[in-house]
Amino acid sequence: MAPLSKQQLCLLFLAFLPLGALYSVPCKDKMGALDYLYTYFCSVHRPRSKRKPMQTVELKVKMDCDGCVRKVKNAVTYMKGVKTVDVNQKQSRVTVTGHVDPNKVLKRVKRTGKRAEFWTYVPYNLVYYPHSSQAYDKRAPPGYVKNTAQTFPSYNPDEAITSLFSEDNPHACSIM
């Protein structure tokens, strides 16, 4: 015989008690025994799972042909919580918007056999020194560089003074 569930036990218990006894017995918080039993034993409480926040996940995925694009798009489209999927083959970029976990999206794309990583690039015009060794990346799509903390050139006061009176400085005459 299979074990009884909480609801079955509650109904069995209620079937053998007289109705007058259920309402005459005071229980917790001044409610009757029937209310107490129903609230704590007969009702089914399912904890609601918290929904992930709406976010955009951008990935760099190596895609060679239209078949690769379709494979990656189909793998991500049917994930739970995905609202939109945008695939740009030219930039090797996949943008997923929805209530998703970024690591799960990355894992799902990697499961297709494609090399994938998070998108770490920013447009070229948003970086102060795009040709510095930290920001420049040969593998970056055209018009993009790595998103790194920019270091500014060090200021050397001796160089500033010597450049004031050099022939290369067109405003040197105004100082003299």
mmCIF file of C-alpha atoms in Angstrom:
data_model
loop_
_atom_site.group_PDB
_atom_site.id
_atom_site.type_symbol
_atom_site.label_atom_id
_atom_site.label_comp_id
_atom_site.label_asym_id
_atom_site.label_seq_id
_atom_site.Cartn_x
_atom_site.Cartn_y
_atom_site.Cartn_z
ATOM 1 C CA MET A 1 0.000 0.000 0.000
ATOM 2 C CA ALA A 2 1.367 3.416 -0.955
ATOM 3 C CA PRO A 3 1.838 6.045 1.786
ATOM 4 C CA LEU A 4 -0.875 8.689 2.068
ATOM 5 C CA SER A 5 -0.243 12.327 1.187
ATOM 6 C CA LYS A 6 -0.912 15.223 3.577
ATOM 7 C CA GLN A 7 -4.191 16.040 1.877
ATOM 8 C CA GLN A 8 -5.407 12.452 2.056
ATOM 9 C CA LEU A 9 -4.504 12.237 5.746
ATOM 10 C CA CYS A 10 -6.298 15.507 6.445
ATOM 11 C CA LEU A 11 -9.466 14.378 4.694
ATOM 12 C CA LEU A 12 -9.362 11.043 6.488
ATOM 13 C CA PHE A 13 -8.931 12.804 9.847
ATOM 14 C CA LEU A 14 -11.814 15.194 9.133
ATOM 15 C CA ALA A 15 -14.115 12.352 8.098
ATOM 16 C CA PHE A 16 -13.961 10.713 11.550
ATOM 17 C CA LEU A 17 -14.441 13.849 13.673
ATOM 18 C CA PRO A 18 -17.890 15.243 14.475
ATOM 19 C CA LEU A 19 -18.474 18.752 13.130
ATOM 20 C CA GLY A 20 -19.325 20.226 16.528
ATOM 21 C CA ALA A 21 -15.993 19.139 17.954
ATOM 22 C CA LEU A 22 -14.098 20.849 15.177
ATOM 23 C CA TYR A 23 -15.491 24.298 15.829
ATOM 24 C CA SER A 24 -15.499 24.063 19.626
ATOM 25 C CA VAL A 25 -11.790 23.372 19.994
ATOM 26 C CA PRO A 26 -9.881 26.675 20.138
ATOM 27 C CA CYS A 27 -6.612 26.649 18.301
ATOM 28 C CA LYS A 28 -3.797 28.977 17.496
ATOM 29 C CA ASP A 29 -4.698 32.619 16.747
ATOM 30 C CA LYS A 30 -8.326 32.141 17.862
ATOM 31 C CA MET A 31 -9.388 30.128 14.866
ATOM 32 C CA GLY A 32 -11.300 26.900 15.021
ATOM 33 C CA ALA A 33 -9.720 23.512 14.658
ATOM 34 C CA LEU A 34 -11.173 23.130 11.181
ATOM 35 C CA ASP A 35 -9.597 26.367 10.027
ATOM 36 C CA TYR A 36 -6.296 25.375 11.607
ATOM 37 C CA LEU A 37 -6.282 21.930 10.008
ATOM 38 C CA TYR A 38 -7.302 23.224 6.622
ATOM 39 C CA THR A 39 -4.768 26.051 6.639
ATOM 40 C CA TYR A 40 -1.766 23.998 7.709
ATOM 41 C CA PHE A 41 -2.512 20.538 6.378
ATOM 42 C CA CYS A 42 -5.057 20.576 3.561
ATOM 43 C CA SER A 43 -4.087 23.594 1.531
ATOM 44 C CA VAL A 44 -1.301 23.209 -0.952
ATOM 45 C CA HIS A 45 1.287 25.959 -0.772
ATOM 46 C CA ARG A 46 3.719 26.058 -3.612
ATOM 47 C CA PRO A 47 6.545 28.475 -3.081
ATOM 48 C CA ARG A 48 6.699 30.852 -6.010
ATOM 49 C CA SER A 49 10.021 30.914 -7.679
ATOM 50 C CA LYS A 50 11.501 34.352 -8.075
ATOM 51 C CA ARG A 51 11.715 35.484 -11.635
ATOM 52 C CA LYS A 52 15.087 36.496 -12.948
ATOM 53 C CA PRO A 53 15.356 40.165 -13.901
ATOM 54 C CA MET A 54 14.980 41.187 -17.529
ATOM 55 C CA GLN A 55 18.427 41.517 -19.043
ATOM 56 C CA THR A 56 20.357 41.461 -22.276
ATOM 57 C CA VAL A 57 23.123 38.917 -22.791
ATOM 58 C CA GLU A 58 25.602 39.511 -25.589
ATOM 59 C CA LEU A 59 27.877 36.733 -26.804
ATOM 60 C CA LYS A 60 30.653 36.472 -29.357
ATOM 61 C CA VAL A 61 30.095 33.238 -31.270
ATOM 62 C CA LYS A 62 32.202 32.010 -34.190
ATOM 63 C CA MET A 63 29.699 31.347 -37.011
ATOM 64 C CA ASP A 64 30.786 30.496 -40.551
ATOM 65 C CA CYS A 65 27.570 29.919 -42.491
ATOM 66 C CA ASP A 66 23.790 30.272 -42.381
ATOM 67 C CA GLY A 67 23.522 26.764 -40.924
ATOM 68 C CA CYS A 68 25.648 27.832 -37.954
ATOM 69 C CA VAL A 69 23.449 30.889 -37.450
ATOM 70 C CA ARG A 70 20.293 28.765 -37.516
ATOM 71 C CA LYS A 71 21.787 26.204 -35.125
ATOM 72 C CA VAL A 72 22.760 28.845 -32.550
ATOM 73 C CA LYS A 73 19.474 30.724 -32.886
ATOM 74 C CA ASN A 74 17.368 27.573 -32.420
ATOM 75 C CA ALA A 75 19.410 26.499 -29.400
ATOM 76 C CA VAL A 76 18.787 29.783 -27.590
ATOM 77 C CA THR A 77 15.261 30.609 -28.798
ATOM 78 C CA TYR A 78 13.574 27.742 -26.963
ATOM 79 C CA MET A 79 15.164 28.442 -23.579
ATOM 80 C CA LYS A 80 12.785 29.331 -20.764
ATOM 81 C CA GLY A 81 12.460 33.091 -20.302
ATOM 82 C CA VAL A 82 13.908 34.180 -23.666
ATOM 83 C CA LYS A 83 11.991 37.043 -25.323
ATOM 84 C CA THR A 84 14.126 37.928 -28.351
ATOM 85 C CA VAL A 85 17.209 36.542 -30.074
ATOM 86 C CA ASP A 86 19.240 38.627 -32.536
ATOM 87 C CA VAL A 87 22.080 36.996 -34.467
ATOM 88 C CA ASN A 88 24.570 39.073 -36.462
ATOM 89 C CA GLN A 89 26.824 36.750 -38.450
ATOM 90 C CA LYS A 90 29.020 39.559 -39.779
ATOM 91 C CA GLN A 91 30.053 40.660 -36.280
ATOM 92 C CA SER A 92 29.839 37.123 -34.804
ATOM 93 C CA ARG A 93 27.438 38.525 -32.241
ATOM 94 C CA VAL A 94 24.395 36.951 -30.556
ATOM 95 C CA THR A 95 22.108 39.169 -28.449
ATOM 96 C CA VAL A 96 19.568 37.454 -26.172
ATOM 97 C CA THR A 97 16.962 39.465 -24.257
ATOM 98 C CA GLY A 98 14.718 38.024 -21.553
ATOM 99 C CA HIS A 99 14.498 36.657 -18.032
ATOM 100 C CA VAL A 100 17.557 34.418 -18.397
ATOM 101 C CA ASP A 101 20.785 33.572 -16.619
ATOM 102 C CA PRO A 102 23.817 34.688 -18.700
ATOM 103 C CA ASN A 103 25.870 31.623 -17.765
ATOM 104 C CA LYS A 104 23.083 29.267 -18.867
ATOM 105 C CA VAL A 105 22.815 31.045 -22.213
ATOM 106 C CA LEU A 106 26.575 30.730 -22.719
ATOM 107 C CA LYS A 107 26.484 27.050 -21.784
ATOM 108 C CA ARG A 108 23.583 26.395 -24.190
ATOM 109 C CA VAL A 109 25.445 28.033 -27.087
ATOM 110 C CA LYS A 110 28.635 26.106 -26.288
ATOM 111 C CA ARG A 111 26.606 22.891 -26.359
ATOM 112 C CA THR A 112 26.056 23.448 -30.100
ATOM 113 C CA GLY A 113 29.788 22.966 -30.628
ATOM 114 C CA LYS A 114 30.521 26.617 -31.356
ATOM 115 C CA ARG A 115 33.252 28.612 -29.650
ATOM 116 C CA ALA A 116 31.493 31.255 -27.562
ATOM 117 C CA GLU A 117 32.400 33.897 -24.996
ATOM 118 C CA PHE A 118 30.776 36.956 -23.492
ATOM 119 C CA TRP A 119 30.866 40.099 -25.638
ATOM 120 C CA THR A 120 33.680 42.260 -24.242
ATOM 121 C CA TYR A 121 33.822 44.926 -26.928
ATOM 122 C CA VAL A 122 32.670 48.547 -27.061
ATOM 123 C CA PRO A 123 32.425 50.882 -30.066
ATOM 124 C CA TYR A 124 35.703 52.408 -31.185
ATOM 125 C CA ASN A 125 34.609 56.010 -30.571
ATOM 126 C CA LEU A 126 33.833 55.444 -26.856
ATOM 127 C CA VAL A 127 37.445 54.703 -25.916
ATOM 128 C CA TYR A 128 40.025 57.447 -25.326
ATOM 129 C CA TYR A 129 43.024 55.512 -26.644
ATOM 130 C CA PRO A 130 41.756 52.706 -28.888
ATOM 131 C CA HIS A 131 45.211 51.809 -30.198
ATOM 132 C CA SER A 132 46.715 51.164 -26.763
ATOM 133 C CA SER A 133 47.910 47.641 -26.173
ATOM 134 C CA GLN A 134 45.175 47.029 -23.589
ATOM 135 C CA ALA A 135 42.241 47.981 -25.800
ATOM 136 C CA TYR A 136 43.342 46.861 -29.258
ATOM 137 C CA ASP A 137 42.397 43.329 -30.260
ATOM 138 C CA LYS A 138 42.969 41.798 -33.698
ATOM 139 C CA ARG A 139 39.965 39.490 -33.279
ATOM 140 C CA ALA A 140 37.545 42.328 -32.509
ATOM 141 C CA PRO A 141 34.886 43.054 -35.128
ATOM 142 C CA PRO A 142 35.373 46.174 -37.269
ATOM 143 C CA GLY A 143 34.632 49.348 -35.337
ATOM 144 C CA TYR A 144 35.036 47.728 -31.901
ATOM 145 C CA VAL A 145 37.823 47.465 -29.311
ATOM 146 C CA LYS A 146 38.106 45.681 -25.956
ATOM 147 C CA ASN A 147 36.287 47.176 -23.001
ATOM 148 C CA THR A 148 39.149 47.703 -20.558
ATOM 149 C CA ALA A 149 40.040 50.297 -17.967
ATOM 150 C CA GLN A 150 41.832 53.025 -19.840
ATOM 151 C CA THR A 151 45.139 54.352 -18.612
ATOM 152 C CA PHE A 152 45.971 57.893 -19.523
ATOM 153 C CA PRO A 153 49.464 58.871 -20.641
ATOM 154 C CA SER A 154 51.642 59.866 -17.744
ATOM 155 C CA TYR A 155 52.269 63.572 -17.317
ATOM 156 C CA ASN A 156 55.909 64.552 -17.243
ATOM 157 C CA PRO A 157 56.388 68.284 -16.426
ATOM 158 C CA ASP A 158 59.889 68.352 -17.984
ATOM 159 C CA GLU A 159 58.471 67.343 -21.351
ATOM 160 C CA ALA A 160 55.777 70.013 -21.109
ATOM 161 C CA ILE A 161 58.324 72.783 -20.521
ATOM 162 C CA THR A 162 60.652 71.684 -23.296
ATOM 163 C CA SER A 163 57.784 71.433 -25.758
ATOM 164 C CA LEU A 164 56.743 75.018 -24.975
ATOM 165 C CA PHE A 165 59.874 76.439 -26.589
ATOM 166 C CA SER A 166 60.354 73.973 -29.422
ATOM 167 C CA GLU A 167 60.088 74.803 -33.086
ATOM 168 C CA ASP A 168 57.360 72.177 -33.446
ATOM 169 C CA ASN A 169 55.022 74.193 -31.232
ATOM 170 C CA PRO A 170 53.199 76.809 -33.364
ATOM 171 C CA HIS A 171 52.233 78.872 -30.267
ATOM 172 C CA ALA A 172 55.809 79.195 -28.978
ATOM 173 C CA CYS A 173 56.128 82.694 -30.421
ATOM 174 C CA SER A 174 53.259 84.003 -28.303
ATOM 175 C CA ILE A 175 55.083 82.941 -25.121
ATOM 176 C CA MET A 176 58.342 84.654 -26.052
#
